[in-house]
CSV table of C-alpha atoms in Angstrom, one decimal:
chain,number,residue,atom,x,y,z
G,1,MET,CA,-18.5,-19.9,3.2
G,2,LYS,CA,-16.6,-16.9,4.7
G,3,ILE,CA,-15.6,-16.2,8.4
G,4,VAL,CA,-14.8,-12.4,8.6
G,5,VAL,CA,-12.3,-11.4,11.1
G,6,GLY,CA,-12.2,-8.0,12.6
G,7,TYR,CA,-8.3,-7.9,13.2
G,8,THR,CA,-5.2,-8.3,11.2
G,9,PRO,CA,-3.7,-11.6,10.4
G,10,GLY,CA,-1.4,-13.2,13.2
G,11,GLY,CA,-3.2,-12.3,16.3
G,12,GLY,CA,-5.4,-14.5,18.5
G,13,ASN,CA,-8.8,-14.0,16.8
G,14,ASP,CA,-7.1,-14.6,13.6
G,15,VAL,CA,-5.4,-18.1,14.6
G,16,ALA,CA,-8.7,-19.2,16.3
G,17,ALA,CA,-10.6,-18.6,13.1
G,18,ARG,CA,-8.2,-20.4,10.9
G,19,LEU,CA,-7.8,-23.4,13.2
G,20,LEU,CA,-11.6,-23.7,13.5
G,21,ALA,CA,-12.1,-23.0,9.7
G,22,LYS,CA,-9.9,-25.7,8.8
G,23,GLU,CA,-11.7,-28.5,10.9
G,24,LEU,CA,-15.0,-27.0,10.1
G,25,ALA,CA,-14.3,-27.2,6.1
G,26,ASN,CA,-13.6,-31.1,6.9
G,27,ILE,CA,-16.8,-31.5,8.8
G,28,LEU,CA,-19.2,-29.6,6.3
G,29,HIS,CA,-17.1,-30.7,3.1
G,30,GLY,CA,-16.6,-27.5,1.4
G,31,ASN,CA,-14.3,-24.4,1.4
G,32,ILE,CA,-14.1,-22.1,4.1
G,33,VAL,CA,-12.1,-18.6,3.5
G,34,VAL,CA,-10.9,-16.7,6.4
G,35,GLU,CA,-11.3,-12.7,5.6
G,36,ASN,CA,-9.6,-10.1,7.4
G,37,ARG,CA,-11.4,-6.7,7.8
G,38,PRO,CA,-9.5,-4.9,10.6
G,39,GLY,CA,-10.4,-1.5,12.0
G,40,ALA,CA,-12.7,0.6,14.3
G,41,GLY,CA,-12.2,-1.9,17.1
G,42,THR,CA,-13.9,-4.7,14.8
G,43,ASN,CA,-16.7,-2.6,14.0
G,44,ILE,CA,-15.8,-2.3,10.3
G,45,ALA,CA,-15.8,-6.3,10.4
G,46,ALA,CA,-19.2,-6.6,12.5
G,47,SER,CA,-21.1,-3.6,10.3
G,48,TYR,CA,-20.2,-5.8,7.0
G,49,VAL,CA,-21.6,-9.1,8.5
G,50,ALA,CA,-24.5,-7.6,10.0
G,51,ARG,CA,-25.6,-6.6,6.7
G,52,SER,CA,-24.6,-9.6,4.8
G,53,ALA,CA,-27.1,-12.2,3.5
G,54,PRO,CA,-28.5,-14.4,6.4
G,55,ASP,CA,-28.0,-17.6,4.4
G,56,GLY,CA,-25.1,-19.0,6.6
G,57,TYR,CA,-22.5,-18.4,4.0
G,58,THR,CA,-20.9,-15.0,6.1
G,59,LEU,CA,-20.1,-15.3,9.4
G,60,SER,CA,-18.4,-13.1,11.9
G,61,LEU,CA,-15.6,-14.5,14.1
G,62,SER,CA,-16.6,-12.1,17.0
G,63,SER,CA,-14.8,-11.8,20.2
G,64,THR,CA,-15.4,-10.0,23.5
G,65,ALA,CA,-15.2,-6.7,21.7
G,66,LEU,CA,-18.9,-7.5,20.3
G,67,ALA,CA,-20.1,-7.2,23.8
G,68,VAL,CA,-17.7,-4.3,25.0
G,69,ASN,CA,-18.4,-2.1,22.0
G,70,LYS,CA,-22.1,-1.7,22.8
G,71,SER,CA,-21.3,0.5,25.6
G,72,LEU,CA,-17.8,1.6,24.4
G,73,TYR,CA,-18.9,3.5,21.2
G,74,ARG,CA,-21.9,6.3,21.3
G,75,HIS,CA,-22.5,5.7,17.8
G,76,LEU,CA,-22.7,2.1,16.0
G,77,ASP,CA,-24.4,1.4,12.8
G,78,TYR,CA,-25.5,-2.1,14.0
G,79,ASP,CA,-26.7,-3.8,17.1
G,80,ALA,CA,-24.6,-6.5,19.0
G,81,VAL,CA,-28.1,-8.2,19.9
G,82,LYS,CA,-30.6,-7.3,17.4
G,83,ASP,CA,-28.1,-7.7,14.2
G,84,PHE,CA,-26.9,-11.1,15.0
G,85,GLU,CA,-27.6,-14.8,15.7
G,86,PRO,CA,-25.6,-16.3,18.3
G,87,VAL,CA,-24.3,-19.5,16.6
G,88,ALA,CA,-21.4,-20.9,19.0
G,89,ILE,CA,-18.8,-19.8,21.5
G,90,PHE,CA,-16.1,-22.4,21.3
G,91,ALA,CA,-12.9,-21.0,23.3
G,92,GLU,CA,-11.8,-18.1,25.6
G,93,ALA,CA,-8.3,-17.0,26.7
G,94,PRO,CA,-7.1,-14.6,29.3
G,95,ASN,CA,-4.7,-11.8,28.7
G,96,LEU,CA,-1.2,-11.5,29.9
G,97,LEU,CA,0.3,-8.2,31.3
G,98,LEU,CA,3.5,-7.9,29.2
G,99,ILE,CA,6.2,-5.2,28.8
G,100,ASN,CA,9.4,-4.1,27.0
G,101,PRO,CA,12.1,-6.4,28.4
G,102,LYS,CA,14.3,-3.3,28.7
G,103,LEU,CA,12.1,-1.8,31.5
G,104,PRO,CA,13.8,-2.1,34.7
G,105,VAL,CA,11.0,-4.0,36.6
G,106,LYS,CA,10.0,-7.9,36.9
G,107,SER,CA,6.9,-8.3,39.0
G,108,VAL,CA,3.8,-6.4,39.0
G,109,ALA,CA,4.5,-4.5,42.0
G,110,GLU,CA,8.0,-3.2,40.9
G,111,PHE,CA,6.1,-2.0,37.4
G,112,ILE,CA,3.4,0.0,39.4
G,113,ASP,CA,6.2,1.6,41.5
G,114,TYR,CA,7.9,2.1,38.1
G,115,ALA,CA,4.6,3.7,36.7
G,116,LYS,CA,3.9,5.9,39.6
G,117,LYS,CA,7.5,7.5,39.6
G,118,HIS,CA,7.1,8.3,35.9
G,119,PRO,CA,3.3,9.5,35.9
G,120,GLY,CA,1.9,10.3,32.5
G,121,LYS,CA,5.0,9.1,30.6
G,122,LEU,CA,3.7,5.4,30.2
G,123,ASN,CA,1.6,4.1,27.4
G,124,PHE,CA,0.1,0.8,26.4
G,125,SER,CA,-0.8,-0.9,23.3
G,126,SER,CA,-3.9,-2.8,22.2
G,127,ALA,CA,-5.5,-4.3,19.1
G,128,GLY,CA,-7.9,-1.5,18.9
G,129,SER,CA,-10.4,0.6,21.0
G,130,GLY,CA,-13.0,-1.8,22.8
G,131,SER,CA,-10.8,-5.0,22.7
G,132,THR,CA,-10.3,-6.8,26.0
G,133,GLN,CA,-6.9,-5.5,25.9
G,134,HIS,CA,-7.8,-2.1,25.7
G,135,LEU,CA,-10.2,-2.4,28.6
G,136,SER,CA,-7.8,-4.8,30.5
G,137,GLY,CA,-5.3,-1.7,30.3
G,138,GLU,CA,-8.0,0.8,31.5
G,139,LEU,CA,-9.0,-1.4,34.2
G,140,PHE,CA,-5.6,-1.9,35.4
G,141,LYS,CA,-5.0,1.5,35.7
G,142,ILE,CA,-7.9,1.7,37.8
G,143,LYS,CA,-6.9,-0.9,40.2
G,144,ALA,CA,-3.2,0.1,40.3
G,145,GLY,CA,-3.8,3.7,40.6
G,146,ILE,CA,-1.4,4.4,37.6
G,147,GLN,CA,-1.3,6.9,34.6
G,148,ALA,CA,-0.9,5.6,31.0
G,149,THR,CA,-1.8,6.6,27.6
G,150,HIS,CA,-3.8,4.2,25.3
G,151,VAL,CA,-2.7,3.9,21.8
G,152,PRO,CA,-4.9,1.4,19.6
G,153,TYR,CA,-3.4,-0.5,16.9
G,154,LYS,CA,-5.2,-2.7,14.0
G,155,GLY,CA,-4.4,-6.0,15.8
G,156,SER,CA,-2.5,-7.6,18.3
G,157,ALA,CA,0.5,-8.3,15.8
G,158,PRO,CA,1.5,-4.6,15.5
G,159,ALA,CA,0.4,-4.0,19.3
G,160,LEU,CA,2.8,-6.8,20.4
G,161,THR,CA,5.5,-5.0,18.0
G,162,ALA,CA,4.9,-1.7,19.6
G,163,VAL,CA,5.8,-3.1,22.8
G,164,ILE,CA,9.0,-4.8,21.4
G,165,SER,CA,10.4,-2.0,20.0
G,166,GLY,CA,9.6,0.2,22.8
G,167,GLU,CA,7.0,2.4,21.0
G,168,ALA,CA,4.8,1.0,23.8
G,169,ASP,CA,5.8,0.3,27.4
G,170,PHE,CA,3.1,-2.5,27.9
G,171,SER,CA,0.2,-4.2,26.8
G,172,PHE,CA,-2.6,-6.9,27.7
G,173,ILE,CA,-2.4,-9.3,25.0
G,174,ASN,CA,-3.8,-13.0,25.0
G,175,ILE,CA,-1.2,-16.2,25.0
G,176,PRO,CA,-1.9,-17.4,21.5
G,177,SER,CA,-0.5,-14.1,20.0
G,178,SER,CA,2.3,-13.7,22.4
G,179,LYS,CA,3.5,-17.1,23.9
G,180,GLN,CA,6.3,-17.8,21.4
G,181,LEU,CA,7.9,-13.9,21.8
G,182,ILE,CA,7.8,-14.6,25.5
G,183,GLU,CA,9.6,-17.7,24.9
G,184,SER,CA,12.0,-16.2,22.8
G,185,GLY,CA,12.6,-13.3,25.2
G,186,GLN,CA,11.6,-10.9,23.1
G,187,ILE,CA,8.9,-9.5,25.3
G,188,ARG,CA,8.3,-9.9,29.5
G,189,ALA,CA,5.4,-11.4,30.9
G,190,LEU,CA,4.4,-10.2,34.5
G,191,ALA,CA,1.2,-11.5,35.0
G,192,ILE,CA,-2.1,-13.2,33.7
G,193,THR,CA,-5.7,-11.8,34.0
G,194,ALA,CA,-7.2,-15.5,34.9
G,195,ALA,CA,-8.6,-16.6,38.4
G,196,LYS,CA,-5.8,-19.3,38.4
G,197,ARG,CA,-2.6,-20.1,36.6
G,198,PHE,CA,-3.1,-21.2,33.0
G,199,PRO,CA,-1.7,-24.7,31.9
G,200,ALA,CA,0.0,-23.0,28.6
G,201,VAL,CA,2.0,-20.6,30.8
G,202,PRO,CA,2.2,-22.5,34.4
G,203,ASP,CA,5.1,-20.1,35.5
G,204,ILE,CA,3.3,-16.9,35.1
G,205,PRO,CA,1.4,-15.9,38.1
G,206,THR,CA,-2.0,-14.2,38.4
G,207,MET,CA,-2.7,-10.5,38.9
G,208,ALA,CA,-4.3,-11.4,42.2
G,209,GLU,CA,-1.4,-13.4,43.3
G,210,GLN,CA,0.6,-10.1,43.0
G,211,GLY,CA,-1.7,-8.1,44.8
G,212,VAL,CA,-4.0,-6.5,42.1
G,213,ALA,CA,-7.5,-8.3,42.9
G,214,GLY,CA,-10.4,-8.0,40.3
G,215,MET,CA,-8.3,-8.3,37.0
G,216,GLU,CA,-9.8,-11.3,35.6
G,217,VAL,CA,-10.5,-10.7,32.0
G,218,ALA,CA,-10.8,-13.1,29.0
G,219,THR,CA,-11.1,-13.0,25.6
G,220,TRP,CA,-13.8,-15.2,24.2
G,221,TYR,CA,-14.2,-16.5,20.5
G,222,SER,CA,-17.3,-17.3,18.9
G,223,ILE,CA,-19.3,-17.4,15.7
G,224,VAL,CA,-22.3,-15.4,15.0
G,225,ALA,CA,-24.3,-15.0,11.8
G,226,PRO,CA,-26.6,-12.0,10.5
G,227,ALA,CA,-29.9,-11.9,11.9
G,228,GLY,CA,-32.6,-13.8,10.2
G,229,THR,CA,-30.2,-16.7,9.6
G,230,PRO,CA,-33.1,-19.6,9.6
G,231,LYS,CA,-32.5,-21.7,12.8
G,232,PRO,CA,-31.9,-25.0,10.9
G,233,ILE,CA,-28.7,-23.2,9.6
G,234,VAL,CA,-27.9,-22.0,13.0
G,235,ASP,CA,-28.4,-25.5,14.4
G,236,LYS,CA,-26.2,-26.9,11.7
G,237,LEU,CA,-23.4,-24.6,12.0
G,238,ASN,CA,-23.4,-24.8,16.0
G,239,LYS,CA,-23.4,-28.6,15.7
G,240,ALA,CA,-20.4,-28.9,13.4
G,241,ILE,CA,-18.5,-26.1,15.4
G,242,ASN,CA,-19.2,-28.1,18.6
G,243,GLN,CA,-18.0,-31.4,16.9
G,244,ALA,CA,-14.7,-29.5,15.7
G,245,MET,CA,-13.9,-28.5,19.0
G,246,GLU,CA,-14.3,-32.0,20.4
G,247,GLU,CA,-11.9,-33.2,17.9
G,248,PRO,CA,-8.7,-34.4,20.2
G,249,ALA,CA,-6.0,-32.9,18.1
G,250,LEU,CA,-7.7,-29.4,17.7
G,251,ARG,CA,-8.5,-29.3,21.4
G,252,GLN,CA,-5.1,-29.7,22.2
G,253,ARG,CA,-4.0,-27.4,19.9
G,254,PHE,CA,-6.1,-24.7,21.4
G,255,ILE,CA,-4.7,-25.8,24.9
G,256,ASP,CA,-1.3,-25.2,23.8
G,257,LEU,CA,-1.9,-21.9,22.4
G,258,GLY,CA,-3.6,-21.0,25.7
G,259,MET,CA,-7.0,-21.1,24.7
G,260,ALA,CA,-9.6,-23.3,26.8
G,261,PRO,CA,-12.2,-25.0,24.2
G,262,MET,CA,-15.9,-24.6,24.7
G,263,ALA,CA,-18.6,-26.5,23.4
G,264,GLU,CA,-22.3,-24.9,24.0
G,265,SER,CA,-25.7,-24.2,22.3
G,266,PRO,CA,-26.8,-21.1,20.6
G,267,ALA,CA,-29.1,-20.6,23.7
G,268,PHE,CA,-26.1,-20.7,26.3
G,269,PHE,CA,-24.4,-18.3,23.9
G,270,LYS,CA,-27.3,-15.8,23.7
G,271,LYS,CA,-27.2,-15.6,27.3
G,272,TYR,CA,-23.6,-15.7,27.7
G,273,LEU,CA,-23.5,-12.5,25.4
G,274,ALA,CA,-26.4,-10.7,27.1
G,275,ASP,CA,-24.4,-11.3,30.3
G,276,GLU,CA,-20.9,-10.1,29.1
G,277,ILE,CA,-22.7,-6.8,27.6
G,278,ALA,CA,-23.8,-5.9,31.3
G,279,ARG,CA,-20.6,-6.9,32.7
G,280,TRP,CA,-18.4,-4.7,30.5
G,281,ARG,CA,-21.0,-1.7,30.6
G,282,VAL,CA,-20.0,-1.1,34.1
G,283,ILE,CA,-16.3,-1.4,33.5
G,284,VAL,CA,-16.5,1.3,30.4
G,285,GLN,CA,-18.4,3.5,32.8
G,286,GLN,CA,-15.8,3.2,35.6
G,287,SER,CA,-12.9,3.6,33.0
G,288,HIS,CA,-14.5,6.6,31.2
G,289,ALA,CA,-13.4,4.7,28.3
G,290,VAL,CA,-16.6,5.9,25.8
G,291,VAL,CA,-15.4,6.6,22.2
G,292,ASP,CA,-17.5,9.1,20.2
């Protein structure tokens, strides 16, 4: 079995895929390979899986980008609804507003003030166009009334490196990708895009606590299969994934990394995906972030 990830190794999506694959292999008594196919905001990986045999052996580790890309890109060679069978959604994680520690700011208010004093001079990195990192940045620009240029990278790891080196001024990246860098002082976290503080990083305040409302954004992690995958296979995979996420050690590992474990049915995930597509369509329209 193969789980295809649309990002480079080291980011939250890759970490989630590898943690799940290891436990899933034990449950299904087989080998599971994680294959990274980064690029084009996960569209390369999504297109590849959409055209794979619907036999349950080629799956996609899909994130919020699957919902976002449907309205973000004018031209896609796959459809997020018609070309996939929702198998399971198994975790979600909010993003953090991260900045280069050399910037002379230590709060969201100070950062907004700094950005307004340097109009058009700031840029922000993301794991790719259409990622929640990208859209979080666009939404923040609207909410805060600031200007900044988006610079997409092929994954969270290079996007973080850009902030650390000063190539980018800030980024919105999830906890699993950035927690160790924050703890080591290589990068500074100002806020979290969650409704309340998160157990993995309890000292980091929410955006709302710092005066920026409407910034609740989370990356979710899921498994989808090519359309036409037989229901018995989908159900078997869903059962195995939910069993994996109920294993205490794995659940705690996800929590420690900053992900909230989930265990839901294919039907739940199907509705969840439809709701996310509708939600992100509005945000894409507001941000004028459409990609040709």
